[in-house]
PDB file of C-alpha atoms in Angstrom:
ATOM      1  CA  ASP A   1      -9.746   3.396 -14.722  1.00  0.00           C
ATOM      2  CA  VAL A   2      -8.105   4.953 -11.699  1.00  0.00           C
ATOM      3  CA  LYS A   3      -4.931   6.755 -12.694  1.00  0.00           C
ATOM      4  CA  VAL A   4      -2.055   7.656 -10.424  1.00  0.00           C
ATOM      5  CA  THR A   5       0.943   9.114 -12.184  1.00  0.00           C
ATOM      6  CA  GLN A   6       4.361   9.310 -10.636  1.00  0.00           C
ATOM      7  CA  SER A   7       6.730  11.593 -12.501  1.00  0.00           C
ATOM      8  CA  SER A   8       9.585   9.105 -12.931  1.00  0.00           C
ATOM      9  CA  ARG A   9       9.965   5.307 -12.879  1.00  0.00           C
ATOM     10  CA  TYR A  10      13.720   5.479 -12.299  1.00  0.00           C
ATOM     11  CA  LEU A  11      15.773   8.332 -10.923  1.00  0.00           C
ATOM     12  CA  VAL A  12      19.469   8.657 -10.092  1.00  0.00           C
ATOM     13  CA  LYS A  13      20.687  11.559  -7.971  1.00  0.00           C
ATOM     14  CA  ARG A  14      23.785  12.489  -6.031  1.00  0.00           C
ATOM     15  CA  THR A  15      24.283  12.845  -2.299  1.00  0.00           C
ATOM     16  CA  GLY A  16      23.298  16.302  -1.089  1.00  0.00           C
ATOM     17  CA  GLU A  17      20.987  17.074  -4.003  1.00  0.00           C
ATOM     18  CA  LYS A  18      17.441  18.275  -3.434  1.00  0.00           C
ATOM     19  CA  VAL A  19      15.105  15.721  -5.004  1.00  0.00           C
ATOM     20  CA  PHE A  20      11.467  16.157  -5.987  1.00  0.00           C
ATOM     21  CA  LEU A  21       9.102  13.243  -6.570  1.00  0.00           C
ATOM     22  CA  GLU A  22       5.745  14.164  -8.034  1.00  0.00           C
ATOM     23  CA  CYS A  23       2.440  12.336  -7.879  1.00  0.00           C
ATOM     24  CA  VAL A  24      -0.796  13.223  -9.636  1.00  0.00           C
ATOM     25  CA  GLN A  25      -4.194  11.536  -9.239  1.00  0.00           C
ATOM     26  CA  ASP A  26      -7.331  11.968 -11.311  1.00  0.00           C
ATOM     27  CA  MET A  27      -9.965  10.743  -8.830  1.00  0.00           C
ATOM     28  CA  ASP A  28     -10.491  13.988  -6.896  1.00  0.00           C
ATOM     29  CA  HIS A  29      -9.618  12.082  -3.721  1.00  0.00           C
ATOM     30  CA  GLU A  30      -8.909  13.894  -0.489  1.00  0.00           C
ATOM     31  CA  ASN A  31      -6.226  11.586   0.878  1.00  0.00           C
ATOM     32  CA  MET A  32      -2.789  11.118  -0.616  1.00  0.00           C
ATOM     33  CA  PHE A  33       0.170   9.182   0.721  1.00  0.00           C
ATOM     34  CA  TRP A  34       3.887   8.676   0.198  1.00  0.00           C
ATOM     35  CA  TYR A  35       5.409   5.341   1.138  1.00  0.00           C
ATOM     36  CA  ARG A  36       8.849   3.925   1.031  1.00  0.00           C
ATOM     37  CA  GLN A  37       9.194   0.236   0.142  1.00  0.00           C
ATOM     38  CA  ASP A  38      12.271  -1.772   1.148  1.00  0.00           C
ATOM     39  CA  PRO A  39      12.750  -5.568   1.004  1.00  0.00           C
ATOM     40  CA  GLY A  40      11.591  -7.276   4.175  1.00  0.00           C
ATOM     41  CA  LEU A  41      10.156  -4.070   5.617  1.00  0.00           C
ATOM     42  CA  GLY A  42       7.023  -3.743   3.522  1.00  0.00           C
ATOM     43  CA  LEU A  43       5.578  -0.279   3.038  1.00  0.00           C
ATOM     44  CA  ARG A  44       6.453   2.435   5.499  1.00  0.00           C
ATOM     45  CA  LEU A  45       4.466   5.644   5.539  1.00  0.00           C
ATOM     46  CA  ILE A  46       6.512   8.815   5.134  1.00  0.00           C
ATOM     47  CA  TYR A  47       3.779  11.467   4.999  1.00  0.00           C
ATOM     48  CA  PHE A  48       0.120  11.724   4.130  1.00  0.00           C
ATOM     49  CA  SER A  49      -2.186  14.573   3.285  1.00  0.00           C
ATOM     50  CA  TYR A  50      -5.939  14.721   3.846  1.00  0.00           C
ATOM     51  CA  ASP A  51      -6.551  18.027   2.097  1.00  0.00           C
ATOM     52  CA  VAL A  52      -4.843  20.805   0.193  1.00  0.00           C
ATOM     53  CA  LYS A  53      -2.028  22.320   2.270  1.00  0.00           C
ATOM     54  CA  MET A  54      -2.671  19.774   5.044  1.00  0.00           C
ATOM     55  CA  LYS A  55      -0.114  17.136   5.919  1.00  0.00           C
ATOM     56  CA  GLU A  56       0.639  14.659   8.657  1.00  0.00           C
ATOM     57  CA  LYS A  57       3.858  12.848   9.461  1.00  0.00           C
ATOM     58  CA  GLY A  58       3.920   9.129   9.002  1.00  0.00           C
ATOM     59  CA  ASP A  59       6.271   6.619  10.547  1.00  0.00           C
ATOM     60  CA  ILE A  60       9.532   7.756   8.925  1.00  0.00           C
ATOM     61  CA  PRO A  61       9.334  11.489   8.051  1.00  0.00           C
ATOM     62  CA  GLU A  62      12.948  12.360   8.877  1.00  0.00           C
ATOM     63  CA  GLY A  63      14.828  13.725   5.886  1.00  0.00           C
ATOM     64  CA  TYR A  64      11.627  14.270   3.879  1.00  0.00           C
ATOM     65  CA  SER A  65       9.074  17.002   3.402  1.00  0.00           C
ATOM     66  CA  VAL A  66       5.921  17.218   1.294  1.00  0.00           C
ATOM     67  CA  SER A  67       3.869  19.769  -0.542  1.00  0.00           C
ATOM     68  CA  ARG A  68       0.229  19.752  -1.567  1.00  0.00           C
ATOM     69  CA  GLU A  69      -0.753  22.990  -3.259  1.00  0.00           C
ATOM     70  CA  LYS A  70      -3.462  21.406  -5.419  1.00  0.00           C
ATOM     71  CA  LYS A  71      -5.810  18.569  -4.605  1.00  0.00           C
ATOM     72  CA  GLU A  72      -4.582  16.327  -7.393  1.00  0.00           C
ATOM     73  CA  ARG A  73      -0.853  16.738  -6.777  1.00  0.00           C
ATOM     74  CA  PHE A  74       1.277  15.567  -3.859  1.00  0.00           C
ATOM     75  CA  SER A  75       5.027  16.083  -3.936  1.00  0.00           C
ATOM     76  CA  LEU A  76       7.706  14.387  -1.861  1.00  0.00           C
ATOM     77  CA  ILE A  77      10.906  16.337  -1.297  1.00  0.00           C
ATOM     78  CA  LEU A  78      14.244  15.003  -0.166  1.00  0.00           C
ATOM     79  CA  GLU A  79      15.872  18.141   1.197  1.00  0.00           C
ATOM     80  CA  SER A  80      19.443  16.819   1.011  1.00  0.00           C
ATOM     81  CA  ALA A  81      19.538  13.321  -0.431  1.00  0.00           C
ATOM     82  CA  SER A  82      21.584  10.667   1.317  1.00  0.00           C
ATOM     83  CA  THR A  83      22.526   7.140   0.261  1.00  0.00           C
ATOM     84  CA  ASN A  84      20.200   5.604   2.862  1.00  0.00           C
ATOM     85  CA  GLN A  85      17.288   7.142   0.983  1.00  0.00           C
ATOM     86  CA  THR A  86      17.915   4.835  -1.961  1.00  0.00           C
ATOM     87  CA  SER A  87      14.619   2.971  -2.216  1.00  0.00           C
ATOM     88  CA  MET A  88      11.349   2.432  -4.058  1.00  0.00           C
ATOM     89  CA  TYR A  89       8.877   5.257  -3.421  1.00  0.00           C
ATOM     90  CA  LEU A  90       5.160   4.652  -3.850  1.00  0.00           C
ATOM     91  CA  CYS A  91       2.444   7.259  -4.047  1.00  0.00           C
ATOM     92  CA  ALA A  92      -1.149   6.319  -3.212  1.00  0.00           C
ATOM     93  CA  HIS A  93      -4.522   7.997  -2.773  1.00  0.00           C
ATOM     94  CA  SER A  94      -7.873   7.080  -1.328  1.00  0.00           C
ATOM     95  CA  GLY A  95     -11.306   8.558  -0.877  1.00  0.00           C
ATOM     96  CA  ASP A  96     -12.731   9.623   2.455  1.00  0.00           C
ATOM     97  CA  ARG A  97     -15.603   7.180   2.626  1.00  0.00           C
ATOM     98  CA  MET A  98     -14.925   4.498   5.191  1.00  0.00           C
ATOM     99  CA  GLY A  99     -13.353   1.358   3.869  1.00  0.00           C
ATOM    100  CA  GLN A 100     -12.161   2.737   0.583  1.00  0.00           C
ATOM    101  CA  PRO A 101      -8.919   1.133  -0.553  1.00  0.00           C
ATOM    102  CA  GLN A 102      -5.798   2.902  -1.656  1.00  0.00           C
ATOM    103  CA  HIS A 103      -4.811   3.198  -5.304  1.00  0.00           C
ATOM    104  CA  PHE A 104      -1.116   3.123  -6.076  1.00  0.00           C
ATOM    105  CA  GLY A 105       1.159   4.580  -8.689  1.00  0.00           C
ATOM    106  CA  ASP A 106       3.834   2.591 -10.513  1.00  0.00           C
ATOM    107  CA  GLY A 107       6.515   3.673  -8.075  1.00  0.00           C
ATOM    108  CA  THR A 108       9.784   5.542  -8.461  1.00  0.00           C
ATOM    109  CA  ARG A 109      13.003   3.619  -7.938  1.00  0.00           C
ATOM    110  CA  LEU A 110      15.372   6.230  -6.585  1.00  0.00           C
ATOM    111  CA  SER A 111      19.130   5.676  -6.374  1.00  0.00           C
ATOM    112  CA  ILE A 112      21.311   8.120  -4.463  1.00  0.00           C
ATOM    113  CA  LEU A 113      24.981   7.879  -5.381  1.00  0.00           C
TER     114      LEU A 113
ATOM    115  CA  ALA B   1      -1.166   1.168  17.375  1.00  0.00           C
ATOM    116  CA  GLN B   2      -2.191  -1.501  14.958  1.00  0.00           C
ATOM    117  CA  THR B   3       0.283  -3.987  13.539  1.00  0.00           C
ATOM    118  CA  VAL B   4       0.035  -6.457  10.666  1.00  0.00           C
ATOM    119  CA  THR B   5       2.126  -9.615  10.478  1.00  0.00           C
ATOM    120  CA  GLN B   6       2.758 -11.892   7.528  1.00  0.00           C
ATOM    121  CA  SER B   7       4.778 -14.818   8.809  1.00  0.00           C
ATOM    122  CA  GLN B   8       5.673 -16.300   5.413  1.00  0.00           C
ATOM    123  CA  PRO B   9       8.293 -14.189   3.604  1.00  0.00           C
ATOM    124  CA  GLU B  10       8.205 -16.532   0.604  1.00  0.00           C
ATOM    125  CA  MET B  11       5.909 -19.230  -0.676  1.00  0.00           C
ATOM    126  CA  SER B  12       5.625 -21.287  -3.819  1.00  0.00           C
ATOM    127  CA  VAL B  13       2.784 -23.165  -5.454  1.00  0.00           C
ATOM    128  CA  GLN B  14       2.441 -25.428  -8.447  1.00  0.00           C
ATOM    129  CA  GLU B  15       0.396 -24.081 -11.315  1.00  0.00           C
ATOM    130  CA  ALA B  16      -3.297 -25.040 -10.971  1.00  0.00           C
ATOM    131  CA  GLU B  17      -2.887 -25.834  -7.268  1.00  0.00           C
ATOM    132  CA  THR B  18      -4.252 -23.913  -4.270  1.00  0.00           C
ATOM    133  CA  VAL B  19      -2.180 -21.813  -1.888  1.00  0.00           C
ATOM    134  CA  THR B  20      -3.013 -19.929   1.304  1.00  0.00           C
ATOM    135  CA  LEU B  21      -1.150 -16.843   2.467  1.00  0.00           C
ATOM    136  CA  SER B  22      -1.333 -15.959   6.158  1.00  0.00           C
ATOM    137  CA  CYS B  23      -1.949 -12.612   7.788  1.00  0.00           C
ATOM    138  CA  THR B  24      -2.556 -11.736  11.416  1.00  0.00           C
ATOM    139  CA  TYR B  25      -3.128  -8.322  12.908  1.00  0.00           C
ATOM    140  CA  ASP B  26      -3.308  -6.699  16.261  1.00  0.00           C
ATOM    141  CA  THR B  27      -5.925  -4.106  17.115  1.00  0.00           C
ATOM    142  CA  SER B  28      -8.168  -3.045  19.961  1.00  0.00           C
ATOM    143  CA  GLU B  29     -10.776  -1.692  17.568  1.00  0.00           C
ATOM    144  CA  SER B  30     -13.967  -3.507  16.649  1.00  0.00           C
ATOM    145  CA  ASP B  31     -14.643  -1.792  13.341  1.00  0.00           C
ATOM    146  CA  TYR B  32     -12.067  -1.833  10.564  1.00  0.00           C
ATOM    147  CA  TYR B  33     -11.305  -2.986   7.044  1.00  0.00           C
ATOM    148  CA  LEU B  34      -8.794  -5.482   5.739  1.00  0.00           C
ATOM    149  CA  PHE B  35      -7.254  -5.706   2.295  1.00  0.00           C
ATOM    150  CA  TRP B  36      -4.995  -7.900   0.246  1.00  0.00           C
ATOM    151  CA  TYR B  37      -2.860  -6.173  -2.372  1.00  0.00           C
ATOM    152  CA  LYS B  38      -0.821  -7.766  -5.144  1.00  0.00           C
ATOM    153  CA  GLN B  39       2.394  -6.281  -6.534  1.00  0.00           C
ATOM    154  CA  PRO B  40       3.724  -8.114  -9.623  1.00  0.00           C
ATOM    155  CA  PRO B  41       7.427  -7.687 -10.395  1.00  0.00           C
ATOM    156  CA  SER B  42       8.136  -4.118 -11.541  1.00  0.00           C
ATOM    157  CA  ARG B  43       4.446  -3.401 -11.780  1.00  0.00           C
ATOM    158  CA  GLN B  44       1.803  -1.430  -9.968  1.00  0.00           C
ATOM    159  CA  MET B  45       0.304  -2.574  -6.671  1.00  0.00           C
ATOM    160  CA  ILE B  46      -3.343  -3.448  -7.143  1.00  0.00           C
ATOM    161  CA  LEU B  47      -6.195  -4.355  -4.817  1.00  0.00           C
ATOM    162  CA  VAL B  48      -7.087  -8.058  -4.772  1.00  0.00           C
ATOM    163  CA  ILE B  49      -9.811  -8.288  -2.175  1.00  0.00           C
ATOM    164  CA  ARG B  50     -11.428  -6.326   0.645  1.00  0.00           C
ATOM    165  CA  GLN B  51     -13.163  -7.424   3.859  1.00  0.00           C
ATOM    166  CA  GLU B  52     -15.297  -5.408   6.247  1.00  0.00           C
ATOM    167  CA  ALA B  53     -14.808  -6.480   9.851  1.00  0.00           C
ATOM    168  CA  TYR B  54     -18.513  -6.192  10.690  1.00  0.00           C
ATOM    169  CA  LYS B  55     -19.380  -8.724   7.984  1.00  0.00           C
ATOM    170  CA  GLN B  56     -19.079 -12.360   8.976  1.00  0.00           C
ATOM    171  CA  GLN B  57     -19.216 -13.601   5.413  1.00  0.00           C
ATOM    172  CA  ASN B  58     -15.818 -14.116   3.831  1.00  0.00           C
ATOM    173  CA  ALA B  59     -15.113 -12.013   0.757  1.00  0.00           C
ATOM    174  CA  THR B  60     -14.573 -13.722  -2.594  1.00  0.00           C
ATOM    175  CA  GLU B  61     -13.289 -12.417  -5.922  1.00  0.00           C
ATOM    176  CA  ASN B  62     -13.134 -15.081  -8.611  1.00  0.00           C
ATOM    177  CA  ARG B  63     -10.197 -17.375  -7.681  1.00  0.00           C
ATOM    178  CA  PHE B  64      -9.337 -15.322  -4.599  1.00  0.00           C
ATOM    179  CA  SER B  65     -11.063 -15.771  -1.270  1.00  0.00           C
ATOM    180  CA  VAL B  66     -10.317 -14.950   2.335  1.00  0.00           C
ATOM    181  CA  ASN B  67     -10.733 -16.743   5.623  1.00  0.00           C
ATOM    182  CA  PHE B  68     -11.534 -13.979   8.091  1.00  0.00           C
ATOM    183  CA  GLN B  69     -11.423 -15.022  11.735  1.00  0.00           C
ATOM    184  CA  LYS B  70     -12.186 -11.886  13.743  1.00  0.00           C
ATOM    185  CA  ALA B  71     -11.689 -13.397  17.192  1.00  0.00           C
ATOM    186  CA  ALA B  72      -8.331 -14.808  16.178  1.00  0.00           C
ATOM    187  CA  LYS B  73      -7.432 -11.612  14.287  1.00  0.00           C
ATOM    188  CA  SER B  74      -6.534 -13.658  11.271  1.00  0.00           C
ATOM    189  CA  PHE B  75      -7.101 -12.809   7.606  1.00  0.00           C
ATOM    190  CA  SER B  76      -5.677 -15.385   5.208  1.00  0.00           C
ATOM    191  CA  LEU B  77      -5.860 -15.268   1.414  1.00  0.00           C
ATOM    192  CA  LYS B  78      -6.611 -18.395  -0.590  1.00  0.00           C
ATOM    193  CA  ILE B  79      -5.708 -18.519  -4.275  1.00  0.00           C
ATOM    194  CA  SER B  80      -7.336 -21.370  -6.152  1.00  0.00           C
ATOM    195  CA  ASP B  81      -6.236 -22.762  -9.523  1.00  0.00           C
ATOM    196  CA  SER B  82      -2.996 -20.768  -9.341  1.00  0.00           C
ATOM    197  CA  GLN B  83      -1.773 -19.209 -12.560  1.00  0.00           C
ATOM    198  CA  LEU B  84       1.659 -17.982 -13.613  1.00  0.00           C
ATOM    199  CA  GLY B  85       0.322 -14.438 -13.494  1.00  0.00           C
ATOM    200  CA  ASP B  86      -0.348 -14.799  -9.771  1.00  0.00           C
ATOM    201  CA  ALA B  87       3.382 -14.632  -9.072  1.00  0.00           C
ATOM    202  CA  ALA B  88       3.874 -11.442  -7.077  1.00  0.00           C
ATOM    203  CA  MET B  89       4.407  -9.874  -3.684  1.00  0.00           C
ATOM    204  CA  TYR B  90       1.227  -9.967  -1.635  1.00  0.00           C
ATOM    205  CA  PHE B  91       0.598  -7.437   1.102  1.00  0.00           C
ATOM    206  CA  CYS B  92      -2.025  -7.608   3.792  1.00  0.00           C
ATOM    207  CA  ALA B  93      -3.298  -4.211   4.988  1.00  0.00           C
ATOM    208  CA  TYR B  94      -5.500  -2.832   7.762  1.00  0.00           C
ATOM    209  CA  ARG B  95      -7.546   0.366   7.746  1.00  0.00           C
ATOM    210  CA  SER B  96      -9.256   1.706  10.853  1.00  0.00           C
ATOM    211  CA  ALA B  97     -12.895   2.779  10.657  1.00  0.00           C
ATOM    212  CA  ASN B  98     -12.944   4.557  14.008  1.00  0.00           C
ATOM    213  CA  ASN B  99     -10.933   7.642  13.270  1.00  0.00           C
ATOM    214  CA  TYR B 100     -10.541   9.835  10.253  1.00  0.00           C
ATOM    215  CA  GLY B 101      -9.284   6.683   8.647  1.00  0.00           C
ATOM    216  CA  GLN B 102      -6.608   7.965   6.373  1.00  0.00           C
ATOM    217  CA  ASN B 103      -3.965   5.662   7.643  1.00  0.00           C
ATOM    218  CA  PHE B 104      -3.332   2.176   6.438  1.00  0.00           C
ATOM    219  CA  VAL B 105      -1.019  -0.355   8.079  1.00  0.00           C
ATOM    220  CA  PHE B 106       0.724  -2.858   5.846  1.00  0.00           C
ATOM    221  CA  GLY B 107       2.361  -6.175   6.566  1.00  0.00           C
ATOM    222  CA  PRO B 108       5.903  -6.938   5.328  1.00  0.00           C
ATOM    223  CA  GLY B 109       4.641  -8.968   2.373  1.00  0.00           C
ATOM    224  CA  THR B 110       4.822 -12.545   1.084  1.00  0.00           C
ATOM    225  CA  ARG B 111       6.575 -13.297  -2.181  1.00  0.00           C
ATOM    226  CA  LEU B 112       4.619 -15.938  -4.082  1.00  0.00           C
ATOM    227  CA  SER B 113       6.253 -17.983  -6.833  1.00  0.00           C
ATOM    228  CA  VAL B 114       4.150 -20.081  -9.202  1.00  0.00           C
ATOM    229  CA  LEU B 115       5.906 -23.119 -10.635  1.00  0.00           C
ATOM    230  CA  PRO B 116       4.918 -24.379 -14.098  1.00  0.00           C
TER     231      PRO B 116
END
């Protein structure tokens, strides 16, 4: 079975805190993604990475950064959390072969107070 | 840039009946892949079905099938013999085959309720 582990299911932080969301995959896949999911807006891509230390901005990168020091781990960082970053965060990964689907983690529901 | 539209924010179906969820997309590419994902309440998003644009035959997975109309850029999902466990958010997604292909584009989702 494909396994994607996100470090927390639920997380509550305060405005201004630095927040780390971790994602680990066991498929040795090159591509990893961070999405934000909000009602009525679907999934919006924050950042993706196609290799170790490589990253590309998605549609809504402002206020976020990422780190990929090892192939299996992709971290999302909220540099200074704000209330408008309260959301569900989904990590996903996919292989490089054309047409391969994405595999998702359980998601982290993040609340910023 | 590609876009994916799901015009039905919510739908409901009676248990054992058939329901069709709509998806349209906009692209100038000729080679791509389309997916339907299912996200049950508070659970992981999982792949339901996949379609390759160069294949004319519609994909089928057990009770799930698609109606892929390439010229119309339409990719609807049909669920037959609906079960209570089919209740979920359903997302349509597009993946390009003409570039490095990392990026996926998702629709806004359709929330499906199954009535007993």
